[in-house]
XYZ file of N, CA and C in Angstrom:
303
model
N 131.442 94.709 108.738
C 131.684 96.096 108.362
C 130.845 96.489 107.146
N 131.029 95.406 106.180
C 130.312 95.983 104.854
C 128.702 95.902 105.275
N 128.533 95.255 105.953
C 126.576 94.728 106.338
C 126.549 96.404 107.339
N 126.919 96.878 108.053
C 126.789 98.071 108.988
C 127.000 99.165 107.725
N 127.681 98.977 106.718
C 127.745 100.551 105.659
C 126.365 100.066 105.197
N 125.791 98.828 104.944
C 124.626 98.994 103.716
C 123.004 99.551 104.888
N 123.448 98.989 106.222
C 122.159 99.528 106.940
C 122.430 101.011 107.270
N 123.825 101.608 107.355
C 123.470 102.990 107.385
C 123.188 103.868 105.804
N 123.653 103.110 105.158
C 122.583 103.564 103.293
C 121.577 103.923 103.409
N 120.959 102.431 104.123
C 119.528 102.332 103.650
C 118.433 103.230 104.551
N 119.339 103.162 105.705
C 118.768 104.093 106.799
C 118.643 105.434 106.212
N 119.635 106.191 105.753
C 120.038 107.390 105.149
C 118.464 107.471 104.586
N 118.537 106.712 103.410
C 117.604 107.005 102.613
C 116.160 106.621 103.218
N 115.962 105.941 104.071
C 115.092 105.880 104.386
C 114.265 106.712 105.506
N 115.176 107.668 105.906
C 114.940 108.778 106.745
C 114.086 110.137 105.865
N 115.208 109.975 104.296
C 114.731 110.972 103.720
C 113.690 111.186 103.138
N 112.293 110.070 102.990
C 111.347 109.413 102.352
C 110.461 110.685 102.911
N 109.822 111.297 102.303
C 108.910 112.375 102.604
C 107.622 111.659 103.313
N 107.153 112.817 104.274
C 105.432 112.550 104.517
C 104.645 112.187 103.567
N 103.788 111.752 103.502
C 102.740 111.515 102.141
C 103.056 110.465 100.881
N 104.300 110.090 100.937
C 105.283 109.662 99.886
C 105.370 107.893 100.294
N 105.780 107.356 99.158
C 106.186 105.595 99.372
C 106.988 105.201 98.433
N 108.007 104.135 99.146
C 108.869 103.610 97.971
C 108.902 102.393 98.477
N 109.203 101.366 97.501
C 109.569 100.280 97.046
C 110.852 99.642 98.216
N 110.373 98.511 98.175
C 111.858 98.024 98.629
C 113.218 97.909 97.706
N 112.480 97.614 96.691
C 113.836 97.738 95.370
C 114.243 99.486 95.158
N 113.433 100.195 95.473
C 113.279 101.651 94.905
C 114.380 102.030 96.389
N 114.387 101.568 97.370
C 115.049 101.904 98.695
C 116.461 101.173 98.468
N 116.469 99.860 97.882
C 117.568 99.689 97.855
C 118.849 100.375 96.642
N 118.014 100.928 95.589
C 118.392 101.208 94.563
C 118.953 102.454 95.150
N 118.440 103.269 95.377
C 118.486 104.559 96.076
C 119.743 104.566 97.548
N 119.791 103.601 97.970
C 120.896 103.395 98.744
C 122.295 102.890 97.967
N 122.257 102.690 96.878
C 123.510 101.819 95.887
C 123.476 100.596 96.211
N 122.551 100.102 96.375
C 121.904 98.468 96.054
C 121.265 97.993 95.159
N 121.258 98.458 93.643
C 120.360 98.368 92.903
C 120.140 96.620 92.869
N 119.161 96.180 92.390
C 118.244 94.644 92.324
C 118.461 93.920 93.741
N 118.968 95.105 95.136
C 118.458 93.995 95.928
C 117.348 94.689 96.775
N 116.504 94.735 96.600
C 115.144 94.531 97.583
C 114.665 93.704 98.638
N 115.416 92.162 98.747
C 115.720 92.127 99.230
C 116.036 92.150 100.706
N 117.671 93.106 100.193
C 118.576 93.531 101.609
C 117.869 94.091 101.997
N 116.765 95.352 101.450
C 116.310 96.727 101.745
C 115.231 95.803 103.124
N 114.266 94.838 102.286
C 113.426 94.181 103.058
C 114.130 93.518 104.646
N 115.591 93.092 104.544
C 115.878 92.065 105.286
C 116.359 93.233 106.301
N 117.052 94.389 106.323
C 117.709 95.663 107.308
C 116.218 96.218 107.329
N 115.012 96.622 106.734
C 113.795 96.707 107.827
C 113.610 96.186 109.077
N 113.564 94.286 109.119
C 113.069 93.568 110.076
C 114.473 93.732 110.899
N 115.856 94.635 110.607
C 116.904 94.890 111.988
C 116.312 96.038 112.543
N 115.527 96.793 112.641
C 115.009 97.726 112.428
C 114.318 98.162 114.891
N 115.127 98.645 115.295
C 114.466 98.494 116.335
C 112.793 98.760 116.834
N 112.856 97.931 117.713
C 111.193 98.521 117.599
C 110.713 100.136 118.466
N 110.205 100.749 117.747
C 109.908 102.153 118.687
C 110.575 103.185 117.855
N 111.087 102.984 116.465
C 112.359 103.374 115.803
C 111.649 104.630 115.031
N 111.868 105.809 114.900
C 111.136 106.705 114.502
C 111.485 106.865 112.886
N 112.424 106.178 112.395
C 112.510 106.234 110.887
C 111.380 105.834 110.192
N 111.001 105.882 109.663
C 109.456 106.039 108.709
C 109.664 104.637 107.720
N 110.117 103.516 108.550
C 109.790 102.149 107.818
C 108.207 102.196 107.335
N 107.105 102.307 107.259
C 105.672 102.586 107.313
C 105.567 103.047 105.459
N 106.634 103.803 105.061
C 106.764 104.381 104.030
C 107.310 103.184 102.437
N 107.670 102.474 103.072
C 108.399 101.193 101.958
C 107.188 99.978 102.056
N 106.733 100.119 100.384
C 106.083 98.717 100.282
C 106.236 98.131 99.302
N 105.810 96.988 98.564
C 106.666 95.986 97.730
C 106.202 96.987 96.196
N 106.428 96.402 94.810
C 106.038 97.035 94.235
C 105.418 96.385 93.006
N 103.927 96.063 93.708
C 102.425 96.278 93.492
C 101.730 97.221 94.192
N 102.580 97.710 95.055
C 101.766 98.807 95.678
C 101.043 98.537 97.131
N 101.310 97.221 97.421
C 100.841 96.351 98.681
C 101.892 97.074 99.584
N 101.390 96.469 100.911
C 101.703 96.089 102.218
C 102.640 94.664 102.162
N 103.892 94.408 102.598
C 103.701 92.912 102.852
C 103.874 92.560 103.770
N 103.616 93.433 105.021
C 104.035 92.727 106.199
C 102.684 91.731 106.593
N 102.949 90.830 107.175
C 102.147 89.843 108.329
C 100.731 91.109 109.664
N 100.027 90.713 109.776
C 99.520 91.077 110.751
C 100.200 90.444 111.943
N 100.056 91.540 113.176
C 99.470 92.865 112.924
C 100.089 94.498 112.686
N 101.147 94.004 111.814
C 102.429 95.000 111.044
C 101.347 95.382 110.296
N 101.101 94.357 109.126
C 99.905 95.405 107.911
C 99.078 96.363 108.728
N 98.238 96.352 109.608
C 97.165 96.940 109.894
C 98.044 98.439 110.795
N 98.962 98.146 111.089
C 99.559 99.293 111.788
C 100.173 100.090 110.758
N 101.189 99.537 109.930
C 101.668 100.347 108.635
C 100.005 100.890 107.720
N 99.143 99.976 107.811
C 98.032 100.903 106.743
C 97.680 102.219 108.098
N 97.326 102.045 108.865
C 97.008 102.935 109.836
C 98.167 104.060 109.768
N 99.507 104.265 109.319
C 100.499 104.813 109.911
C 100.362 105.782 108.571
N 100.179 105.011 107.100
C 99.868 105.365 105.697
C 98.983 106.232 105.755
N 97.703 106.005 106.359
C 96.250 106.741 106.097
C 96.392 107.882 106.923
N 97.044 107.667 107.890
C 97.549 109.287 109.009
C 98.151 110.578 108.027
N 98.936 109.469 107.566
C 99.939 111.052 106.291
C 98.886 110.975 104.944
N 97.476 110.579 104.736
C 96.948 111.293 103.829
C 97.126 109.722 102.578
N 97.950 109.040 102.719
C 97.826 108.125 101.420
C 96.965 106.852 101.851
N 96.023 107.165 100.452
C 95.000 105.785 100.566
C 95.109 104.706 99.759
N 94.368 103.617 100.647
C 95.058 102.264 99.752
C 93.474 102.179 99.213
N 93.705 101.686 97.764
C 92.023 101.335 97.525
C 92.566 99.758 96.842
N 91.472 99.217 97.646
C 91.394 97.495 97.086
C 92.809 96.998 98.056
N 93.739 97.389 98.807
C 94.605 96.988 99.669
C 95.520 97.578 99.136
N 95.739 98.539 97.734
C 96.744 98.953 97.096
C 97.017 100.930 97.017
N 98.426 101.362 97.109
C 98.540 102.348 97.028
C 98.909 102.756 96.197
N 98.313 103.916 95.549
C 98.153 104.421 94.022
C 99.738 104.747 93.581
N 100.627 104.272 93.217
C 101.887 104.366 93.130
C 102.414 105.283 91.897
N 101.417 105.882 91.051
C 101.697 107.005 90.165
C 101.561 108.422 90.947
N 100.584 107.995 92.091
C 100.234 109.494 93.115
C 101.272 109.291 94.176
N 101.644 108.488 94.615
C 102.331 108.337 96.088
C 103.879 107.743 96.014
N 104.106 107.180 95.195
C 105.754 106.913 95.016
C 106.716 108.424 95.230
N 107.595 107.987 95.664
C 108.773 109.259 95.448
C 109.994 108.763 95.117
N 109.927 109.480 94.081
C 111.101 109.990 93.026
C 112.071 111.137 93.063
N 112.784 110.595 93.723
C 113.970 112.453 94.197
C 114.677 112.629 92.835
């Protein structure tokens, strides 16, 4: 019961993540009332069905990377560069592209 309230949190919030915009896995979990676990935020991604139109694509660690495995990275950078945010050196400018509600 309590594991099904924290994936519909994180879902919540992770629906609400704007176009153009990126957050953190800690910044997703925080934002769901998970503060320091990043984590959970990371571990209810990979429950995440596949074909799932919630904007997982939008959460990356925070250096500003990608951390998924290929060939997740290359589809999440592809999914990133569609809505306009660029990674330079593999990294996304996280003073321009983070969101902060």
């Amino acid at each position: 019961m309590k594991e099904q309230s924290a994936l519909d949190r994180i879902c919540r919030v992770l629906a609400a993540i704007p176009e153009g915009r990126v957050v953190t896995y800690g910044d997703l979990a925080e934002m769901a009332g998970y503060p320091r676990a990043a984590r959970l935020a990371g571990q209810t991604l990979r429950k995440l069905p596949r074909g799932t139109k919630l904007p997982w694509h939008r959460v990356i660690n925070a250096q500003g990377r990608i951390s998924l495995p290929e060939p997740g990275a290359s589809r999440q950078r592809k999914r990133l560069e569609h809505e306009g945010i660029t990674l330079l050196k593999g990294r996304v400018d996280m003073s321009k592209y983070r969101w902060r509600p």
